[in-house]
Amino acid sequence: MATFQSLPGFREFYPDDLSRRKHIFDLWRRTAHTFGFAEYDAPVLEPLELYKAKSGDEIEAQLFSFTDKGGREVALRPEMTPTVCRLVGAKASALKRPIKWFSIAEFYRYERMQKGRGRCFFQFNADIFGEPGPEAEIELIALLIQCLAAFGLMEDDFYVRLSDRNLWFYYLEALGLDEPRIRGVLGAVDKYEKYGDDAFKGYTEQFGELEAGVKAKVLAFLQIKTLAALEQTLASLGSDKLVARLADWKKLLGGLEAMGLGRFIAVDLGVVRGLAYYTGFVFEAFDRKGELRALAGGGRYDDLVEKLGGPALPAVGFAIGDMTFALLLEQRGLMPAFVQAPDVYCVIGGEAGRRAAFADIHALRAAGRRVDYPMKEVAFGKQFKAAADSGAKLALIYGDDEVAKGVVKIRDLTDRTEHEVPRDQAVAAVRDFFSAE
Ligand code: HAM
């Protein structure tokens, strides 16, 4: 017989897996609420056009796309950003400011599979619209950090690498490069960590060898690790744009320091982000040991809402992926073991006992208690073992003796004490037990 398997890179969630996923989503959602973000959702299938030339070549090449029965070119969403821009853009004037939105949703990219990367994955997306200054970045980077710290991860577990595409632009402009060349250098910077000097191949093919003096400055810029070093490097260039940009950096880092989050941040100009739409600050979160792929990524994208037909609306946001994040939690022993324990397990003898038990079982469940019982008649000893194994706090016993006496025996499975209550008081006794807990 043929066995059907899921498609490569797609995941199935057995109950234990789903418990872990749910735990992660619940805490992300709760954290977003504490920051005053409102939740939204949107379609999984979108017009292909939404991603073409907007998300960038890499994502475009990874799209799951097809023609639907109505002849439309469509794609499974690879990311949320273009979609949320459309949503906000369509109602921008009616939305209460600041627009702080989040979502938890599934995405699809036809990627080469590796540890922490699949073809379908979940992201927590958070974005702020309508705020041009670094105040929005402060809020979002603080949220990103708290979304990881809420699980018990600390500054020696993860950090956020902070960079700035504007700063790169102004710097390279001050070094005499035009816009196409600047984009070429940024493409090389994006790949430099992975490929070393080979990262400049694309640039050389397009524009010829990058002038040695400029290249040395680019490589030195990549090494900068502090705001002080950044100021020192830029001081001599006499560019007003760079001076103004440094003021934004100070505001951003100062705000995060004041929140006590400076210890999570690393100035790192090696991050420029592959997605096409970023315009200013960009950031990525990584595990400190550097063993895993990115946990999260984001940045400012001030032009995208307008490019997608909305009003001019500055925007900044990030997304955390669930796969690398779950790996990190497992590695650090921070993924709780999930036990699906009932509150009450009923031990039942004979048909009369079953009928008596059923009335109470249903009443307890309707009152919100988790109640389990053996579906078929089983020996008493086995039932007591099942009750103990289930993790329930109480066993309710409906044996022949109890039924004859018109009582229910209640056993506390933690301290093994027992007492009897009249049948019509069993539900109230269980309620009292749990309300006293
Ligand atoms: P991204 O860097 O492409 O950004 O993805 C963000 C995170 O999603 C990654 O750091 C990673 O954890 C996870 N991720 C991405 N691709 C995969 C994959 N194939 N398998 C597993 N996890 C993956 C964006 O998507 C931007 N739209 C984020 C954003 C929101 N920017 C502004 N607002």
Short mmCIF file of C-alpha atoms and ligand atoms in Angstrom, two decimals:
data_model
loop_
_atom_site.label_atom_id
_atom_site.label_comp_id
_atom_site.label_asym_id
_atom_site.label_seq_id
_atom_site.Cartn_x
_atom_site.Cartn_y
_atom_site.Cartn_z
CA MET A 1 0.00 0.00 0.00
CA ALA A 2 1.31 3.40 -0.86
CA THR A 3 2.02 5.63 2.11
CA PHE A 4 1.51 9.29 1.56
CA GLN A 5 4.03 11.58 3.12
CA SER A 6 3.90 15.29 3.69
CA LEU A 7 5.75 17.43 1.18
CA PRO A 8 9.44 18.08 1.91
CA GLY A 9 9.89 21.01 4.27
CA PHE A 10 6.28 20.95 5.47
CA ARG A 11 5.52 20.16 9.06
CA GLU A 12 2.92 18.11 10.86
CA PHE A 13 2.04 18.98 14.42
CA TYR A 14 1.22 16.01 16.62
CA PRO A 15 -0.43 17.07 19.92
CA ASP A 16 2.91 17.39 21.76
CA ASP A 17 4.34 19.50 18.93
CA LEU A 18 1.23 21.63 18.88
CA SER A 19 1.48 22.21 22.65
CA ARG A 20 4.97 23.61 22.16
CA ARG A 21 3.87 25.79 19.26
CA LYS A 22 0.89 27.03 21.25
CA HIS A 23 3.09 27.86 24.23
CA ILE A 24 5.29 30.03 21.98
CA PHE A 25 2.36 31.77 20.30
CA ASP A 26 0.57 32.42 23.61
CA LEU A 27 3.57 34.17 25.10
CA TRP A 28 4.28 36.21 21.95
CA ARG A 29 0.64 37.29 21.86
CA ARG A 30 0.59 38.23 25.54
CA THR A 31 3.84 40.18 25.15
CA ALA A 32 2.53 42.09 22.13
CA HIS A 33 -0.57 43.04 24.13
CA THR A 34 1.56 44.41 26.97
CA PHE A 35 3.17 46.73 24.40
CA GLY A 36 -0.23 47.88 23.14
CA PHE A 37 -0.10 46.15 19.74
CA ALA A 38 -3.38 45.09 18.09
CA GLU A 39 -3.68 41.73 16.30
CA TYR A 40 -4.73 41.37 12.65
CA ASP A 41 -4.84 38.58 10.06
CA ALA A 42 -4.91 38.40 6.26
CA PRO A 43 -5.11 35.91 3.35
CA VAL A 44 -2.62 33.10 2.84
CA LEU A 45 -2.96 33.37 -0.95
CA GLU A 46 -2.12 36.69 -2.56
CA PRO A 47 -1.69 38.12 -6.07
CA LEU A 48 1.81 37.22 -7.28
CA GLU A 49 2.31 40.85 -8.23
CA LEU A 50 2.39 41.84 -4.55
CA TYR A 51 5.83 40.27 -4.15
CA LYS A 52 7.33 40.90 -7.57
CA ALA A 53 10.11 43.46 -7.32
CA LYS A 54 8.96 44.41 -3.82
CA SER A 55 10.30 41.66 -1.63
CA GLY A 56 13.55 41.20 -3.57
CA ASP A 57 15.06 38.62 -5.90
CA GLU A 58 15.74 36.02 -3.23
CA ILE A 59 12.15 35.77 -2.01
CA GLU A 60 10.79 36.04 -5.55
CA ALA A 61 12.81 32.99 -6.55
CA GLN A 62 11.41 31.05 -3.58
CA LEU A 63 7.72 31.71 -4.18
CA PHE A 64 5.16 28.93 -4.26
CA SER A 65 3.15 30.37 -7.13
CA PHE A 66 0.62 29.13 -9.65
CA THR A 67 -2.25 30.19 -11.89
CA ASP A 68 -5.65 29.74 -10.27
CA LYS A 69 -8.79 28.48 -12.04
CA GLY A 70 -9.74 32.05 -12.86
CA GLY A 71 -6.42 32.58 -14.65
CA ARG A 72 -4.95 34.73 -11.85
CA GLU A 73 -1.25 34.57 -11.03
CA VAL A 74 -1.16 33.88 -7.30
CA ALA A 75 1.39 33.01 -4.62
CA LEU A 76 1.33 31.61 -1.11
CA ARG A 77 2.55 34.44 1.07
CA PRO A 78 6.31 34.26 1.76
CA GLU A 79 6.13 37.12 4.28
CA MET A 80 3.57 39.50 5.80
CA THR A 81 5.10 42.91 5.08
CA PRO A 82 3.56 43.70 1.63
CA THR A 83 0.18 42.43 2.85
CA VAL A 84 0.14 44.52 6.02
CA CYS A 85 1.18 47.56 3.97
CA ARG A 86 -1.86 47.03 1.77
CA LEU A 87 -4.17 46.68 4.78
CA VAL A 88 -2.86 49.77 6.52
CA GLY A 89 -2.56 51.78 3.30
CA ALA A 90 -6.21 51.16 2.42
CA LYS A 91 -7.48 52.63 5.69
CA ALA A 92 -4.57 54.79 6.84
CA SER A 93 -6.56 57.96 7.43
CA ALA A 94 -9.17 56.16 9.54
CA LEU A 95 -6.75 54.25 11.77
CA LYS A 96 -5.99 55.42 15.29
CA ARG A 97 -2.32 56.52 15.65
CA PRO A 98 0.19 55.23 16.44
CA ILE A 99 -0.66 52.22 14.30
CA LYS A 100 0.92 49.31 16.21
CA TRP A 101 -0.09 45.96 14.76
CA PHE A 102 1.00 42.33 15.15
CA SER A 103 0.11 38.95 13.70
CA ILE A 104 1.07 35.30 14.07
CA ALA A 105 0.78 33.49 10.77
CA GLU A 106 2.20 30.81 8.48
CA PHE A 107 4.45 31.55 5.49
CA TYR A 108 5.80 29.57 2.56
CA ARG A 109 9.17 29.76 0.82
CA TYR A 110 10.67 27.15 -1.48
CA GLU A 111 14.03 27.19 0.32
CA ARG A 112 16.86 24.71 0.54
CA MET A 113 16.04 22.85 3.74
CA GLN A 114 18.48 23.06 6.64
CA LYS A 115 18.47 23.26 10.41
CA GLY A 116 15.98 25.91 11.42
CA ARG A 117 14.78 26.49 7.84
CA GLY A 118 11.78 24.87 6.25
CA ARG A 119 9.39 25.56 3.39
CA CYS A 120 6.59 26.52 5.71
CA PHE A 121 7.13 28.30 8.99
CA PHE A 122 5.38 30.67 11.32
CA GLN A 123 6.34 34.25 12.03
CA PHE A 124 5.35 36.71 14.68
CA ASN A 125 5.24 40.04 12.82
CA ALA A 126 5.07 43.41 14.57
CA ASP A 127 5.02 46.73 12.72
CA ILE A 128 4.47 50.41 13.49
CA PHE A 129 3.12 52.76 10.80
CA GLY A 130 3.16 56.55 10.67
CA GLU A 131 6.17 57.21 12.92
CA PRO A 132 9.17 58.60 11.03
CA GLY A 133 11.61 58.83 13.96
CA PRO A 134 13.64 56.30 15.95
CA GLU A 135 10.92 56.27 18.64
CA ALA A 136 9.27 53.52 16.57
CA GLU A 137 12.50 51.50 16.43
CA ILE A 138 12.89 51.82 20.22
CA GLU A 139 9.40 50.40 20.73
CA LEU A 140 9.89 47.57 18.25
CA ILE A 141 13.37 46.48 19.31
CA ALA A 142 12.16 46.50 22.94
CA LEU A 143 9.23 44.29 21.88
CA LEU A 144 11.53 41.96 19.96
CA ILE A 145 13.79 41.56 22.99
CA GLN A 146 10.86 40.97 25.34
CA CYS A 147 9.35 38.40 22.97
CA LEU A 148 12.51 36.33 23.52
CA ALA A 149 13.20 37.28 27.15
CA ALA A 150 9.64 36.32 28.17
CA PHE A 151 10.69 32.68 27.73
CA GLY A 152 13.66 33.03 30.08
CA LEU A 153 16.29 33.77 27.41
CA MET A 154 18.91 36.25 28.67
CA GLU A 155 21.56 38.50 27.17
CA ASP A 156 24.06 35.65 27.06
CA ASP A 157 21.57 33.60 25.00
CA PHE A 158 20.75 36.08 22.24
CA TYR A 159 21.48 39.59 20.99
CA VAL A 160 20.22 42.06 18.42
CA ARG A 161 22.65 43.27 15.77
CA LEU A 162 21.79 46.83 14.80
CA SER A 163 22.75 48.49 11.54
CA ASP A 164 21.55 51.23 9.24
CA ARG A 165 21.12 51.31 5.48
CA ASN A 166 20.89 55.13 5.56
CA LEU A 167 24.22 55.38 7.27
CA TRP A 168 25.78 53.10 4.66
CA PHE A 169 24.23 55.19 1.88
CA TYR A 170 25.45 58.50 3.29
CA TYR A 171 28.87 57.06 4.05
CA LEU A 172 29.37 55.56 0.59
CA GLU A 173 28.03 58.76 -0.95
CA ALA A 174 30.62 60.73 1.01
CA LEU A 175 33.24 58.33 -0.38
CA GLY A 176 32.12 59.33 -3.89
CA LEU A 177 29.94 56.37 -5.02
CA ASP A 178 26.73 56.83 -7.01
CA GLU A 179 23.47 55.04 -6.16
CA PRO A 180 23.87 51.93 -8.37
CA ARG A 181 27.37 51.38 -6.99
CA ILE A 182 26.15 51.93 -3.44
CA ARG A 183 23.52 49.23 -3.96
CA GLY A 184 26.23 46.99 -5.41
CA VAL A 185 28.44 47.47 -2.33
CA LEU A 186 25.51 46.82 0.00
CA GLY A 187 24.83 43.58 -1.88
CA ALA A 188 28.45 42.58 -1.19
CA VAL A 189 28.22 43.62 2.47
CA ASP A 190 25.11 41.44 2.85
CA LYS A 191 27.11 38.41 1.67
CA TYR A 192 30.49 39.28 3.19
CA GLU A 193 30.08 37.32 6.42
CA LYS A 194 29.30 34.13 4.49
CA TYR A 195 31.58 34.43 1.44
CA GLY A 196 34.42 36.76 2.47
CA ASP A 197 36.09 38.49 -0.45
CA ASP A 198 34.05 36.49 -2.99
CA ALA A 199 31.06 38.59 -1.90
CA PHE A 200 32.45 41.41 -4.09
CA LYS A 201 32.38 39.27 -7.28
CA GLY A 202 28.94 40.55 -8.29
CA TYR A 203 30.06 44.14 -7.83
CA THR A 204 33.21 43.60 -9.89
CA GLU A 205 31.24 41.99 -12.73
CA GLN A 206 28.86 44.94 -12.84
CA PHE A 207 31.10 47.93 -12.22
CA GLY A 208 34.68 46.68 -12.33
CA GLU A 209 36.99 46.35 -9.33
CA LEU A 210 36.03 48.50 -6.34
CA GLU A 211 38.80 51.06 -5.79
CA ALA A 212 41.23 49.69 -3.17
CA GLY A 213 41.00 52.73 -0.88
CA VAL A 214 37.20 52.59 -0.88
CA LYS A 215 37.17 48.85 -0.30
CA ALA A 216 39.52 49.20 2.68
CA LYS A 217 37.17 51.81 4.13
CA VAL A 218 34.16 49.55 3.56
CA LEU A 219 35.89 46.66 5.32
CA ALA A 220 36.98 48.94 8.20
CA PHE A 221 33.37 50.24 8.50
CA LEU A 222 32.24 46.63 8.86
CA GLN A 223 34.46 46.22 11.90
CA ILE A 224 32.90 49.07 13.85
CA LYS A 225 31.35 47.80 17.07
CA THR A 226 30.54 50.93 19.10
CA LEU A 227 28.78 54.23 18.68
CA ALA A 228 31.98 56.04 19.75
CA ALA A 229 33.99 54.35 16.99
CA LEU A 230 31.25 55.21 14.51
CA GLU A 231 31.33 58.88 15.51
CA GLN A 232 35.10 58.94 15.20
CA THR A 233 35.07 57.43 11.71
CA LEU A 234 32.39 59.80 10.45
CA ALA A 235 33.65 63.02 12.10
CA SER A 236 36.25 63.73 9.42
CA LEU A 237 33.79 63.46 6.51
CA GLY A 238 31.96 66.72 7.25
CA SER A 239 28.59 65.43 6.02
CA ASP A 240 25.49 67.06 7.54
CA LYS A 241 23.43 63.99 6.67
CA LEU A 242 25.81 61.79 8.62
CA VAL A 243 25.76 64.14 11.62
CA ALA A 244 21.93 64.14 11.64
CA ARG A 245 21.90 60.37 11.30
CA LEU A 246 24.22 59.97 14.28
CA ALA A 247 21.70 61.94 16.35
CA ASP A 248 19.08 59.28 15.44
CA TRP A 249 21.50 56.54 16.51
CA LYS A 250 22.04 58.26 19.86
CA LYS A 251 18.30 58.58 20.42
CA LEU A 252 17.69 54.94 19.56
CA LEU A 253 20.52 53.52 21.65
CA GLY A 254 19.75 55.97 24.50
CA GLY A 255 16.10 54.87 24.58
CA LEU A 256 17.02 51.19 24.68
CA GLU A 257 19.65 51.87 27.40
CA ALA A 258 17.01 53.67 29.47
CA MET A 259 14.79 50.58 29.22
CA GLY A 260 17.69 48.51 30.54
CA LEU A 261 18.07 46.75 27.18
CA GLY A 262 21.46 48.06 26.06
CA ARG A 263 23.05 44.75 27.03
CA PHE A 264 21.12 43.00 24.26
CA ILE A 265 22.28 45.32 21.47
CA ALA A 266 25.40 45.12 19.30
CA VAL A 267 26.31 47.83 16.79
CA ASP A 268 27.10 45.76 13.70
CA LEU A 269 27.20 47.30 10.25
CA GLY A 270 27.55 43.88 8.65
CA VAL A 271 23.76 43.53 8.75
CA VAL A 272 22.12 45.18 5.74
CA ARG A 273 19.23 42.72 5.13
CA GLY A 274 18.51 41.03 1.82
CA LEU A 275 14.91 42.23 1.40
CA ALA A 276 14.56 44.99 -1.17
CA TYR A 277 12.34 47.44 0.69
CA TYR A 278 14.39 48.46 3.74
CA THR A 279 15.34 52.12 3.94
CA GLY A 280 16.89 52.91 7.35
CA PHE A 281 17.72 51.10 10.56
CA VAL A 282 17.86 47.33 10.11
CA PHE A 283 18.35 44.68 12.75
CA GLU A 284 18.57 40.94 13.23
CA ALA A 285 18.48 38.76 16.34
CA PHE A 286 20.88 35.83 16.71
CA ASP A 287 21.83 33.31 19.36
CA ARG A 288 25.03 34.45 21.09
CA LYS A 289 26.87 31.23 20.33
CA GLY A 290 26.36 31.82 16.64
CA GLU A 291 25.22 28.23 16.07
CA LEU A 292 21.81 28.93 14.60
CA ARG A 293 20.47 30.94 11.71
CA ALA A 294 18.73 34.25 12.37
CA LEU A 295 15.99 34.23 15.01
CA ALA A 296 14.40 37.44 13.76
CA GLY A 297 14.91 40.26 11.31
CA GLY A 298 13.43 43.63 10.55
CA GLY A 299 13.91 47.27 9.83
CA ARG A 300 12.47 50.48 8.47
CA TYR A 301 10.69 50.52 5.11
CA ASP A 302 9.37 54.03 4.56
CA ASP A 303 8.46 53.70 0.86
CA LEU A 304 6.60 50.41 0.65
CA VAL A 305 3.07 51.53 1.60
CA GLU A 306 3.16 54.16 -1.13
CA LYS A 307 4.74 51.77 -3.68
CA LEU A 308 1.81 49.44 -3.10
CA GLY A 309 -0.70 52.16 -3.88
CA GLY A 310 -1.29 53.63 -0.42
CA PRO A 311 -0.39 57.05 0.97
CA ALA A 312 3.19 57.97 1.89
CA LEU A 313 3.47 56.36 5.30
CA PRO A 314 6.68 55.63 7.18
CA ALA A 315 6.90 52.13 8.61
CA VAL A 316 9.15 49.86 10.61
CA GLY A 317 8.76 46.30 11.80
CA PHE A 318 10.26 42.87 12.34
CA ALA A 319 9.42 39.19 12.26
CA ILE A 320 10.52 36.35 14.55
CA GLY A 321 10.46 32.87 13.01
CA ASP A 322 9.22 29.93 15.09
CA MET A 323 11.74 27.31 13.92
CA THR A 324 15.11 28.68 15.01
CA PHE A 325 13.43 30.06 18.10
CA ALA A 326 12.08 26.64 19.16
CA LEU A 327 15.54 25.13 18.59
CA LEU A 328 17.11 27.73 20.87
CA LEU A 329 14.51 27.14 23.60
CA GLU A 330 15.16 23.38 23.42
CA GLN A 331 18.94 23.90 23.54
CA ARG A 332 18.66 26.07 26.63
CA GLY A 333 16.19 23.71 28.36
CA LEU A 334 13.52 26.40 28.30
CA MET A 335 10.82 24.47 26.47
CA PRO A 336 8.42 23.20 29.15
CA ALA A 337 7.26 19.57 29.07
CA PHE A 338 3.57 19.65 28.34
CA VAL A 339 1.37 17.24 30.25
CA GLN A 340 -2.24 16.98 29.17
CA ALA A 341 -3.52 16.01 32.62
CA PRO A 342 -7.21 15.92 33.46
CA ASP A 343 -8.40 17.44 36.75
CA VAL A 344 -10.52 14.43 37.59
CA TYR A 345 -10.40 10.73 36.61
CA CYS A 346 -13.50 8.61 37.21
CA VAL A 347 -13.15 4.98 38.28
CA ILE A 348 -16.31 3.10 37.37
CA GLY A 349 -17.67 -0.36 38.23
CA GLY A 350 -20.63 -1.87 36.32
CA GLU A 351 -23.52 -0.40 34.34
CA ALA A 352 -25.24 1.34 37.29
CA GLY A 353 -21.94 2.97 38.27
CA ARG A 354 -21.43 4.12 34.68
CA ARG A 355 -24.84 5.76 34.57
CA ALA A 356 -24.25 7.53 37.89
CA ALA A 357 -20.80 8.62 36.78
CA PHE A 358 -21.98 9.94 33.40
CA ALA A 359 -24.32 12.46 35.02
CA ASP A 360 -21.48 13.87 37.14
CA ILE A 361 -18.91 13.69 34.32
CA HIS A 362 -21.05 15.80 32.06
CA ALA A 363 -21.97 18.29 34.81
CA LEU A 364 -18.30 18.72 35.73
CA ARG A 365 -17.23 19.22 32.11
CA ALA A 366 -20.00 21.73 31.55
CA ALA A 367 -18.62 23.59 34.58
CA GLY A 368 -15.19 23.74 32.90
CA ARG A 369 -13.39 20.83 34.62
CA ARG A 370 -11.26 18.44 32.59
CA VAL A 371 -12.63 14.96 33.25
CA ASP A 372 -11.53 11.59 31.88
CA TYR A 373 -12.83 8.02 32.36
CA PRO A 374 -12.29 4.58 30.78
CA MET A 375 -14.37 4.27 27.63
CA LYS A 376 -14.87 0.53 28.21
CA GLU A 377 -15.31 -1.62 31.33
CA VAL A 378 -11.87 -2.31 32.77
CA ALA A 379 -10.76 -4.06 35.99
CA PHE A 380 -10.72 -1.73 39.02
CA GLY A 381 -6.97 -2.13 39.60
CA LYS A 382 -6.22 -1.05 36.02
CA GLN A 383 -8.51 1.93 36.41
CA PHE A 384 -6.68 3.11 39.54
CA LYS A 385 -3.39 2.82 37.71
CA ALA A 386 -4.82 4.78 34.77
CA ALA A 387 -6.05 7.43 37.22
CA ALA A 388 -2.58 7.75 38.78
CA ASP A 389 -0.84 7.78 35.35
CA SER A 390 -3.20 10.41 33.99
CA GLY A 391 -1.80 13.10 36.29
CA ALA A 392 -5.31 13.91 37.60
CA LYS A 393 -5.56 15.48 41.06
CA LEU A 394 -8.75 13.63 42.06
CA ALA A 395 -10.30 10.24 41.37
CA LEU A 396 -14.06 9.87 41.72
CA ILE A 397 -15.03 6.27 42.46
CA TYR A 398 -18.38 4.82 41.39
CA GLY A 399 -18.10 1.15 42.48
CA ASP A 400 -21.02 -1.20 43.26
CA ASP A 401 -20.71 -0.42 46.99
CA GLU A 402 -20.79 3.31 46.46
CA VAL A 403 -23.75 3.08 44.07
CA ALA A 404 -25.66 0.90 46.57
CA LYS A 405 -24.98 3.42 49.36
CA GLY A 406 -25.85 6.41 47.13
CA VAL A 407 -22.40 7.97 47.59
CA VAL A 408 -19.29 8.79 45.58
CA LYS A 409 -15.84 8.16 46.99
CA ILE A 410 -13.39 11.01 46.36
CA ARG A 411 -9.72 10.14 46.45
CA ASP A 412 -7.07 12.85 46.57
CA LEU A 413 -4.41 11.37 44.27
CA THR A 414 -1.69 13.60 45.68
CA ASP A 415 -1.94 12.67 49.40
CA ARG A 416 -4.02 9.48 48.86
CA THR A 417 -6.71 10.50 51.39
CA GLU A 418 -10.30 9.43 50.71
CA HIS A 419 -13.75 10.48 51.81
CA GLU A 420 -17.32 9.82 50.73
CA VAL A 421 -19.96 12.36 49.77
CA PRO A 422 -23.66 11.84 48.92
CA ARG A 423 -24.10 11.39 45.15
CA ASP A 424 -25.90 14.69 44.66
CA GLN A 425 -23.05 16.58 46.31
CA ALA A 426 -20.15 15.15 44.29
CA VAL A 427 -20.05 17.96 41.73
CA ALA A 428 -20.07 20.64 44.46
CA ALA A 429 -17.35 18.77 46.39
CA VAL A 430 -15.09 18.75 43.31
CA ARG A 431 -15.76 22.45 42.73
CA ASP A 432 -14.87 23.24 46.37
CA PHE A 433 -11.67 21.17 46.14
CA PHE A 434 -10.39 23.09 43.11
CA SER A 435 -11.49 26.52 44.32
CA ALA A 436 -9.56 25.92 47.58
CA GLU A 437 -6.38 25.07 45.60
P1 HAM B 1 13.05 37.64 7.13
O1 HAM B 1 14.40 37.99 7.65
O2 HAM B 1 12.95 37.12 5.76
O3 HAM B 1 12.18 38.96 7.31
O4 HAM B 1 12.37 36.60 8.11
C1 HAM B 1 12.28 36.84 9.50
C2 HAM B 1 12.51 35.55 10.25
O5 HAM B 1 11.64 34.53 9.77
C3 HAM B 1 13.91 34.96 10.07
O6 HAM B 1 14.84 35.56 10.95
C4 HAM B 1 13.67 33.50 10.39
O7 HAM B 1 13.65 33.28 11.81
C5 HAM B 1 12.27 33.26 9.86
N1 HAM B 1 12.35 32.61 8.52
C6 HAM B 1 12.49 33.18 7.32
N2 HAM B 1 12.55 32.25 6.35
C7 HAM B 1 12.41 31.05 6.97
C8 HAM B 1 12.38 29.67 6.53
N3 HAM B 1 12.45 29.35 5.26
N4 HAM B 1 12.25 28.70 7.48
C9 HAM B 1 12.14 29.01 8.79
N5 HAM B 1 12.17 30.27 9.25
C10 HAM B 1 12.30 31.27 8.36
C11 HAM B 1 10.90 39.09 6.88
O8 HAM B 1 10.20 38.17 6.56
C12 HAM B 1 10.36 40.51 6.97
N6 HAM B 1 9.06 40.53 6.28
C13 HAM B 1 10.26 40.93 8.42
C14 HAM B 1 9.66 42.29 8.60
C15 HAM B 1 8.48 42.57 9.20
N7 HAM B 1 10.20 43.42 8.22
C16 HAM B 1 9.39 44.42 8.54
N8 HAM B 1 8.34 43.93 9.13
#
